[in-house]
C-alpha cells in the first residue's frame, strides 16, 4: 500500500470508529421503555430519539442511515456526483395558520433537509392521505400553496400518490414529501463534523413557527402578530458555501425540538461540547412573552425557516455577512461556540451571568407542530 493510501485508509478507519462509538453512545443514551406510542414520540425530542434508536435504527442500520443527518448523501456510482435524498411527513394542525399552511410546510421542510446537506434541491414527490369529508376547496388551496412554494424553492413535484381513509381515521389531510438534490459541497459536511473552536451561527430569531401554531390552535387570550417563519433556505446555503467553503462544517435546521435539541444532536454526533450565549440568541419580544406566559423555552420551540451553521472560526465573520446579505438572514447572529469538553453536552450562558445545561426537548408541549 502507498503511504497516501495508508493515510487515507487510517482516516477512513478513524471515521468508521467514530461512527461506531457514537452509535453505541446513542443506544446507551436513548432507551425505549414505552409499550405503546404516545404523542411525545412525535415531538422530535428525547422520546422520538428513544423510538428511532429502539426500533428503526437497529432494524434498518447501514452506513448511510447511521449518520443520522437530515438527508442521506450518496453517489449513484463510484466517482459520480453526490446526491442527497430525504423524506418527511406533515400532520400539522390547524391546516392553515398565520404565515403558512400544511402545503407550504410540506415543500419547505423537505427542501430544507436537502439544503442542510449542502444540496441544491431538485425534485420532490408528494403523497396525500385524505380523510373522507375533506372540503375539495381546502385541498385545492393546499395544493396551490404547494405549487407556489415549489416554484419559489426552484423544485418540481414530479411524482405523487393519493389515498383516502374513512371519516375519523385521519385528520383532514396528511402529506408526505420526499426530495432529491445535488450536493454542492465538495467536502464532508454533517452533524459529525463540528470541531472545537468552531462558531455556531443562526440566520434569525427562534421560536416563531411553534408559537404561531400554538396561538392559532388554542383559544388563548394572547394578542399576537407572530407568523410561522416557514421558508426555503437553499439560497442562504448557497451563499454560505461560497463565503465559507470547506470551513462550513455542518448545517442543520432546528425544526421539532428547536435549537436545544438540534445542538444536542450535533454535540453528541461530533463528540464535542457546545456553549451558547443567551444574550446573542435572537428571539422576538412577542415570542419571548408568549413563552414566559406558557412556561416554554424558546430554545425548544420548532422553527421552519431557520438554520444553524457550524463554521470554523476564521470564516465565521464571512459566513455571518453572507447570511445577513439575504432577506432571510437579516437578523443572523453568532450565538455560541464548539468546545472539546465535556463531550455530548450543550451549555447556555444565561443573560444574568450563570451557566446551565441545555438538554434536548423532553415531553411534547406542542404535538402536531409540522
Ligand atoms: Mg432537519
Tab-separated table of C-alpha atoms and ligand atoms in Angstrom:
chain	number	residue	atom	x	y	z
A	1	UNK	CA	0.000	0.000	0.000
A	2	UNK	CA	1.259	3.530	-0.838
A	3	UNK	CA	1.812	5.890	2.115
A	4	UNK	CA	-1.041	8.111	0.793
A	5	UNK	CA	-3.420	5.180	0.630
A	6	UNK	CA	-2.246	4.174	4.077
A	7	UNK	CA	-3.109	7.608	5.390
A	8	UNK	CA	-6.472	7.608	3.624
A	9	UNK	CA	-7.130	4.119	4.967
A	10	UNK	CA	-6.402	5.069	8.564
A	11	UNK	CA	-8.503	8.222	8.183
A	12	UNK	CA	-11.407	6.123	6.946
A	13	UNK	CA	-10.817	3.692	9.814
A	14	UNK	CA	-10.912	6.581	12.281
A	15	UNK	CA	-14.157	7.880	10.794
A	16	UNK	CA	-15.753	4.427	10.993
A	17	UNK	CA	-14.581	4.022	14.605
A	18	UNK	CA	-16.175	7.346	15.438
A	19	UNK	CA	-19.491	6.378	13.801
A	20	UNK	CA	-19.449	3.132	15.784
A	21	UNK	CA	-18.646	4.942	19.069
A	22	UNK	CA	-21.446	7.422	18.509
A	23	UNK	CA	-23.834	4.604	17.632
A	24	UNK	CA	-23.026	2.812	20.881
A	25	UNK	CA	-23.442	6.081	22.764
A	26	UNK	CA	-26.869	6.698	21.158
A	27	UNK	CA	-28.016	3.175	22.039
A	28	UNK	CA	-26.994	3.786	25.656
A	29	UNK	CA	-28.468	7.259	25.916
A	30	UNK	CA	-31.761	6.524	24.191
A	31	UNK	CA	-33.716	3.667	25.642
A	32	UNK	CA	-37.251	2.727	24.578
A	33	UNK	CA	-39.161	1.653	27.677
A	34	UNK	CA	-42.688	2.508	26.497
A	35	UNK	CA	-45.088	-0.240	25.489
A	36	UNK	CA	-47.304	1.995	23.334
A	37	UNK	CA	-46.879	5.053	21.149
A	38	UNK	CA	-47.616	8.400	22.792
A	39	UNK	CA	-47.753	11.872	21.251
A	40	UNK	CA	-44.298	12.624	22.672
A	41	UNK	CA	-42.814	10.022	20.284
A	42	UNK	CA	-43.603	12.597	17.576
A	43	UNK	CA	-42.032	15.556	19.388
A	44	UNK	CA	-38.636	15.378	17.698
A	45	UNK	CA	-37.109	15.389	21.199
A	46	UNK	CA	-35.902	12.663	23.531
A	47	UNK	CA	-38.900	10.335	23.110
A	48	UNK	CA	-38.539	10.454	19.302
A	49	UNK	CA	-34.867	9.539	19.662
A	50	UNK	CA	-35.810	6.677	22.009
A	51	UNK	CA	-38.196	5.390	19.338
A	52	UNK	CA	-35.694	5.743	16.498
A	53	UNK	CA	-32.860	4.075	18.418
A	54	UNK	CA	-35.168	1.408	19.855
A	55	UNK	CA	-36.987	0.382	16.663
A	56	UNK	CA	-35.882	1.910	13.355
A	57	UNK	CA	-32.112	2.438	13.582
A	58	UNK	CA	-31.219	-1.151	14.559
A	59	UNK	CA	-33.643	-2.685	12.037
A	60	UNK	CA	-32.512	-0.588	9.067
A	61	UNK	CA	-28.885	0.013	10.114
A	62	UNK	CA	-26.468	0.765	7.244
A	63	UNK	CA	-23.582	3.228	6.827
A	64	UNK	CA	-25.728	5.892	5.088
A	65	UNK	CA	-28.597	5.769	7.599
A	66	UNK	CA	-26.307	5.514	10.632
A	67	UNK	CA	-25.008	9.033	10.006
A	68	UNK	CA	-28.465	10.290	11.045
A	69	UNK	CA	-28.151	13.520	9.086
A	70	UNK	CA	-31.167	15.427	7.721
A	71	UNK	CA	-30.598	13.848	4.297
A	72	UNK	CA	-28.748	10.734	3.207
A	73	UNK	CA	-25.856	11.601	0.874
A	74	UNK	CA	-24.587	9.080	-1.663
A	75	UNK	CA	-23.005	8.709	-5.100
A	76	UNK	CA	-25.141	6.890	-7.666
A	77	UNK	CA	-21.962	5.150	-8.816
A	78	UNK	CA	-18.355	5.412	-7.602
A	79	UNK	CA	-16.833	8.732	-8.622
A	80	UNK	CA	-20.185	10.275	-9.611
A	81	UNK	CA	-21.570	13.478	-8.068
A	82	UNK	CA	-23.220	13.091	-4.684
A	83	UNK	CA	-26.985	13.136	-4.354
A	84	UNK	CA	-28.995	13.975	-1.245
A	85	UNK	CA	-32.243	12.119	-0.500
A	86	UNK	CA	-34.722	12.805	2.289
A	87	UNK	CA	-38.360	12.367	3.322
A	88	UNK	CA	-40.718	13.995	5.791
A	89	UNK	CA	-44.404	13.734	6.681
A	90	UNK	CA	-46.635	16.658	7.649
A	91	UNK	CA	-49.537	16.354	10.070
A	92	UNK	CA	-49.769	19.951	11.317
A	93	UNK	CA	-52.980	21.141	12.935
A	94	UNK	CA	-54.568	23.529	12.024
A	95	UNK	CA	-54.043	23.132	8.257
A	96	UNK	CA	-53.956	26.910	7.771
A	97	UNK	CA	-52.111	29.153	10.234
A	98	UNK	CA	-50.581	32.658	10.327
A	99	UNK	CA	-47.621	32.719	7.940
A	100	UNK	CA	-48.362	29.489	6.075
A	101	UNK	CA	-50.235	26.208	5.713
A	102	UNK	CA	-49.528	22.472	5.579
A	103	UNK	CA	-48.781	22.603	1.835
A	104	UNK	CA	-46.101	25.265	2.097
A	105	UNK	CA	-44.594	23.444	5.075
A	106	UNK	CA	-44.527	20.136	3.160
A	107	UNK	CA	-42.410	21.705	0.404
A	108	UNK	CA	-40.159	23.937	2.522
A	109	UNK	CA	-39.473	21.311	5.202
A	110	UNK	CA	-38.206	18.788	2.688
A	111	UNK	CA	-36.211	21.206	0.517
A	112	UNK	CA	-34.579	22.469	3.710
A	113	UNK	CA	-33.470	18.991	4.752
A	114	UNK	CA	-31.810	18.703	1.327
A	115	UNK	CA	-30.255	22.164	1.694
A	116	UNK	CA	-28.801	21.140	5.089
A	117	UNK	CA	-26.740	18.535	3.214
A	118	UNK	CA	-25.316	21.374	1.107
A	119	UNK	CA	-27.514	20.136	-1.740
A	120	UNK	CA	-29.420	22.124	-4.336
A	121	UNK	CA	-32.985	20.746	-4.118
A	122	UNK	CA	-34.233	19.410	-7.467
A	123	UNK	CA	-37.276	17.117	-7.323
A	124	UNK	CA	-39.987	16.225	-4.828
A	125	UNK	CA	-42.631	13.552	-4.520
A	126	UNK	CA	-45.957	14.271	-2.793
A	127	UNK	CA	-48.125	11.639	-1.106
A	128	UNK	CA	-51.539	12.591	0.304
A	129	UNK	CA	-53.635	10.790	2.918
A	130	UNK	CA	-57.081	12.395	2.749
A	131	UNK	CA	-59.923	11.948	5.226
A	132	UNK	CA	-63.383	11.295	3.828
A	133	UNK	CA	-65.312	14.578	4.051
A	134	UNK	CA	-62.368	16.939	3.448
A	135	UNK	CA	-63.565	20.013	1.512
A	136	UNK	CA	-62.246	19.970	-2.060
A	137	UNK	CA	-61.774	23.720	-1.743
A	138	UNK	CA	-59.378	23.191	1.200
A	139	UNK	CA	-57.426	20.600	-0.767
A	140	UNK	CA	-57.225	22.945	-3.765
A	141	UNK	CA	-55.925	25.726	-1.522
A	142	UNK	CA	-53.259	23.442	-0.029
A	143	UNK	CA	-52.123	22.138	-3.409
A	144	UNK	CA	-51.992	25.663	-4.894
A	145	UNK	CA	-49.846	26.681	-1.938
A	146	UNK	CA	-47.522	23.704	-2.525
A	147	UNK	CA	-47.152	24.650	-6.186
A	148	UNK	CA	-46.217	28.223	-5.204
A	149	UNK	CA	-43.714	27.032	-2.598
A	150	UNK	CA	-42.149	24.599	-5.099
A	151	UNK	CA	-41.756	27.396	-7.656
A	152	UNK	CA	-40.123	29.656	-5.048
A	153	UNK	CA	-37.760	26.874	-3.962
A	154	UNK	CA	-36.871	26.036	-7.575
A	155	UNK	CA	-38.076	22.407	-7.360
A	156	UNK	CA	-40.586	20.375	-9.369
A	157	UNK	CA	-43.035	17.888	-7.877
A	158	UNK	CA	-42.558	15.013	-10.283
A	159	UNK	CA	-44.429	12.077	-8.742
A	160	UNK	CA	-47.176	11.538	-6.209
A	161	UNK	CA	-49.837	9.380	-4.627
A	162	UNK	CA	-53.328	9.810	-3.164
A	163	UNK	CA	-55.081	7.655	-0.566
A	164	UNK	CA	-58.427	8.238	1.152
A	165	UNK	CA	-59.391	6.849	4.576
A	166	UNK	CA	-62.802	6.789	6.296
A	167	UNK	CA	-64.057	9.715	8.296
A	168	UNK	CA	-62.348	9.757	11.705
A	169	UNK	CA	-59.418	7.555	10.563
A	170	UNK	CA	-57.198	10.591	9.803
A	171	UNK	CA	-57.463	14.324	10.488
A	172	UNK	CA	-58.432	16.044	7.176
A	173	UNK	CA	-55.094	15.688	5.343
A	174	UNK	CA	-51.611	14.317	5.960
A	175	UNK	CA	-48.861	14.916	3.388
A	176	UNK	CA	-45.589	13.067	2.815
A	177	UNK	CA	-42.911	14.554	0.605
A	178	UNK	CA	-39.570	13.054	-0.384
A	179	UNK	CA	-36.880	15.022	-2.153
A	180	UNK	CA	-33.658	14.620	-4.061
A	181	UNK	CA	-30.953	17.206	-4.609
A	182	UNK	CA	-27.421	17.539	-5.938
A	183	UNK	CA	-24.725	18.098	-3.310
A	184	UNK	CA	-22.727	21.268	-3.991
A	185	UNK	CA	-20.125	20.921	-1.231
A	186	UNK	CA	-17.001	19.007	-2.250
A	187	UNK	CA	-16.046	18.347	1.381
A	188	UNK	CA	-17.615	16.313	4.192
A	189	UNK	CA	-20.416	18.205	5.930
A	190	UNK	CA	-22.802	16.956	8.579
A	191	UNK	CA	-23.569	16.692	12.239
A	192	UNK	CA	-20.397	14.648	12.861
A	193	UNK	CA	-18.141	17.445	11.541
A	194	UNK	CA	-18.244	20.093	14.309
A	195	UNK	CA	-14.786	20.775	15.800
A	196	UNK	CA	-13.590	22.596	18.914
A	197	UNK	CA	-13.192	26.303	18.152
A	198	UNK	CA	-15.993	26.390	15.540
A	199	UNK	CA	-18.620	29.102	15.822
A	200	UNK	CA	-22.377	28.479	15.896
A	201	UNK	CA	-24.479	30.758	13.673
A	202	UNK	CA	-28.227	31.162	13.203
A	203	UNK	CA	-29.989	33.150	10.473
A	204	UNK	CA	-32.610	34.860	12.656
A	205	UNK	CA	-34.986	34.795	15.636
A	206	UNK	CA	-36.054	31.456	17.102
A	207	UNK	CA	-39.445	30.032	18.062
A	208	UNK	CA	-41.752	31.809	15.579
A	209	UNK	CA	-43.236	28.700	13.961
A	210	UNK	CA	-44.084	26.775	17.129
A	211	UNK	CA	-45.593	29.777	18.852
A	212	UNK	CA	-47.610	30.770	15.748
A	213	UNK	CA	-49.116	27.251	15.622
A	214	UNK	CA	-49.790	27.167	19.345
A	215	UNK	CA	-51.552	30.522	19.295
A	216	UNK	CA	-53.559	29.540	16.186
A	217	UNK	CA	-54.691	26.318	17.852
A	218	UNK	CA	-55.531	27.277	21.380
A	219	UNK	CA	-58.130	29.853	22.278
A	220	UNK	CA	-55.545	31.779	24.296
A	221	UNK	CA	-56.113	35.366	25.251
A	222	UNK	CA	-52.771	36.425	23.771
A	223	UNK	CA	-52.861	39.131	21.107
A	224	UNK	CA	-50.240	38.276	18.532
A	225	UNK	CA	-48.909	39.081	15.101
A	226	UNK	CA	-46.463	36.146	15.165
A	227	UNK	CA	-46.460	34.169	11.938
A	228	UNK	CA	-44.661	30.965	11.004
A	229	UNK	CA	-41.149	31.518	9.641
A	230	UNK	CA	-41.602	28.764	7.006
A	231	UNK	CA	-39.223	29.489	4.121
A	232	UNK	CA	-36.941	27.664	1.676
A	233	UNK	CA	-33.310	28.020	2.816
A	234	UNK	CA	-31.217	26.866	-0.136
A	235	UNK	CA	-30.365	30.409	-1.316
A	236	UNK	CA	-28.877	31.108	2.114
A	237	UNK	CA	-26.953	27.835	1.971
A	238	UNK	CA	-25.577	28.672	-1.482
A	239	UNK	CA	-24.198	31.955	-0.094
A	240	UNK	CA	-22.677	30.162	2.903
A	241	UNK	CA	-20.984	27.592	0.649
A	242	UNK	CA	-19.316	30.403	-1.310
A	243	UNK	CA	-18.415	32.537	1.721
A	244	UNK	CA	-17.058	29.798	3.995
A	245	UNK	CA	-16.107	26.940	1.653
A	246	UNK	CA	-14.720	23.900	3.496
A	247	UNK	CA	-14.834	25.925	6.744
A	248	UNK	CA	-18.602	25.245	6.683
A	249	UNK	CA	-18.648	22.056	8.759
A	250	UNK	CA	-22.318	21.451	9.496
A	251	UNK	CA	-25.772	22.763	8.665
A	252	UNK	CA	-28.916	21.684	10.472
A	253	UNK	CA	-32.401	23.175	10.655
A	254	UNK	CA	-33.740	23.442	14.209
A	255	UNK	CA	-37.273	22.193	13.492
A	256	UNK	CA	-39.053	19.978	16.061
A	257	UNK	CA	-37.290	20.164	19.409
A	258	UNK	CA	-35.806	23.547	18.473
A	259	UNK	CA	-32.262	24.840	18.775
A	260	UNK	CA	-31.669	22.946	22.044
A	261	UNK	CA	-32.455	19.510	20.595
A	262	UNK	CA	-30.614	20.142	17.323
A	263	UNK	CA	-27.410	21.306	19.007
A	264	UNK	CA	-27.518	18.330	21.390
A	265	UNK	CA	-27.633	16.030	18.348
A	266	UNK	CA	-24.603	17.794	16.861
A	267	UNK	CA	-22.692	17.739	20.177
A	268	UNK	CA	-23.340	14.012	20.568
A	269	UNK	CA	-22.517	13.036	16.988
A	270	UNK	CA	-19.380	15.210	16.756
A	271	UNK	CA	-18.258	14.229	20.289
A	272	UNK	CA	-17.901	17.859	21.311
A	273	UNK	CA	-19.448	20.365	23.719
A	274	UNK	CA	-21.393	23.453	22.595
A	275	UNK	CA	-21.576	26.666	24.641
A	276	UNK	CA	-24.332	29.157	23.767
A	277	UNK	CA	-24.592	32.761	24.795
A	278	UNK	CA	-28.226	33.564	25.655
A	279	UNK	CA	-27.743	37.306	25.087
A	280	UNK	CA	-26.769	36.729	21.477
A	281	UNK	CA	-29.673	34.422	20.530
A	282	UNK	CA	-32.315	36.438	18.654
A	283	UNK	CA	-35.881	35.954	19.983
A	284	UNK	CA	-38.775	38.252	19.056
A	285	UNK	CA	-40.179	40.038	22.114
A	286	UNK	CA	-43.635	38.592	21.301
A	287	UNK	CA	-42.276	35.037	21.203
A	288	UNK	CA	-40.371	35.603	24.424
A	289	UNK	CA	-43.535	36.992	26.041
A	290	UNK	CA	-45.709	34.079	24.873
A	291	UNK	CA	-43.085	31.592	26.106
A	292	UNK	CA	-42.985	33.248	29.520
A	293	UNK	CA	-46.771	33.120	29.865
A	294	UNK	CA	-46.924	29.486	28.724
A	295	UNK	CA	-43.832	28.296	30.624
A	296	UNK	CA	-41.966	27.307	27.445
A	297	UNK	CA	-38.315	27.737	26.439
A	298	UNK	CA	-37.889	29.411	23.015
A	299	UNK	CA	-34.833	27.170	22.507
A	300	UNK	CA	-37.023	24.047	22.411
A	301	UNK	CA	-39.666	25.567	20.102
A	302	UNK	CA	-39.825	24.489	16.442
A	303	UNK	CA	-38.599	26.680	13.592
A	304	UNK	CA	-39.337	26.154	9.889
A	305	UNK	CA	-37.165	28.829	8.280
A	306	UNK	CA	-34.033	28.729	10.395
A	307	UNK	CA	-30.673	27.047	10.009
A	308	UNK	CA	-27.785	26.501	12.381
A	309	UNK	CA	-24.367	26.711	10.725
A	310	UNK	CA	-21.211	25.388	12.384
A	311	UNK	CA	-18.265	27.251	10.859
A	312	UNK	CA	-14.515	27.258	11.524
A	313	UNK	CA	-13.571	30.461	13.404
A	314	UNK	CA	-11.547	32.052	10.581
A	315	UNK	CA	-14.618	32.077	8.306
A	316	UNK	CA	-17.300	32.798	10.917
A	317	UNK	CA	-17.483	36.532	10.196
A	318	UNK	CA	-17.632	35.948	6.416
A	319	UNK	CA	-20.401	33.402	6.954
A	320	UNK	CA	-22.301	35.852	9.156
A	321	UNK	CA	-22.081	38.571	6.499
A	322	UNK	CA	-23.217	36.074	3.840
A	323	UNK	CA	-26.302	35.283	5.915
A	324	UNK	CA	-27.004	38.965	6.545
A	325	UNK	CA	-26.790	39.712	2.811
A	326	UNK	CA	-30.023	37.705	2.239
A	327	UNK	CA	-33.522	38.778	3.373
A	328	UNK	CA	-33.892	35.505	5.322
A	329	UNK	CA	-30.692	36.227	7.248
A	330	UNK	CA	-31.003	39.926	8.145
A	331	UNK	CA	-31.054	39.129	11.861
A	332	UNK	CA	-28.361	36.449	11.727
A	333	UNK	CA	-26.053	36.117	14.722
A	334	UNK	CA	-23.136	34.156	16.106
A	335	UNK	CA	-24.721	32.516	19.154
A	336	UNK	CA	-22.040	30.250	20.567
A	337	UNK	CA	-19.010	28.082	20.023
A	338	UNK	CA	-17.889	24.481	19.943
A	339	UNK	CA	-15.570	23.195	22.684
A	340	UNK	CA	-13.709	19.947	23.223
A	341	UNK	CA	-15.301	19.025	26.551
A	342	UNK	CA	-17.488	17.863	28.199
A	343	UNK	CA	-18.436	15.697	25.254
A	344	UNK	CA	-22.077	15.500	24.103
A	345	UNK	CA	-23.304	18.399	26.240
A	346	UNK	CA	-24.760	21.818	25.450
A	347	UNK	CA	-24.468	24.747	27.845
A	348	UNK	CA	-26.228	28.090	27.954
A	349	UNK	CA	-24.560	31.150	29.459
A	350	UNK	CA	-27.681	32.909	30.726
A	351	UNK	CA	-28.256	36.647	30.451
A	352	UNK	CA	-27.858	37.010	34.210
A	353	UNK	CA	-24.367	35.519	34.046
A	354	UNK	CA	-24.948	31.915	35.142
A	355	UNK	CA	-24.431	28.757	33.108
A	356	UNK	CA	-26.895	25.889	32.778
A	357	UNK	CA	-27.087	22.614	30.903
A	358	UNK	CA	-29.376	22.834	27.882
A	359	UNK	CA	-30.940	19.416	27.320
A	360	UNK	CA	-32.993	18.065	24.423
A	361	UNK	CA	-36.721	18.623	24.464
A	362	UNK	CA	-38.337	16.190	26.892
A	363	UNK	CA	-42.086	15.504	26.546
A	364	UNK	CA	-44.137	17.313	23.938
A	365	UNK	CA	-45.675	20.665	24.790
A	366	UNK	CA	-46.907	21.115	21.211
A	367	UNK	CA	-47.981	17.968	19.357
A	368	UNK	CA	-48.527	18.064	15.573
A	369	UNK	CA	-46.456	21.160	15.032
A	370	UNK	CA	-45.407	20.270	11.468
B	1	LIG	MG1	-33.978	18.897	9.549
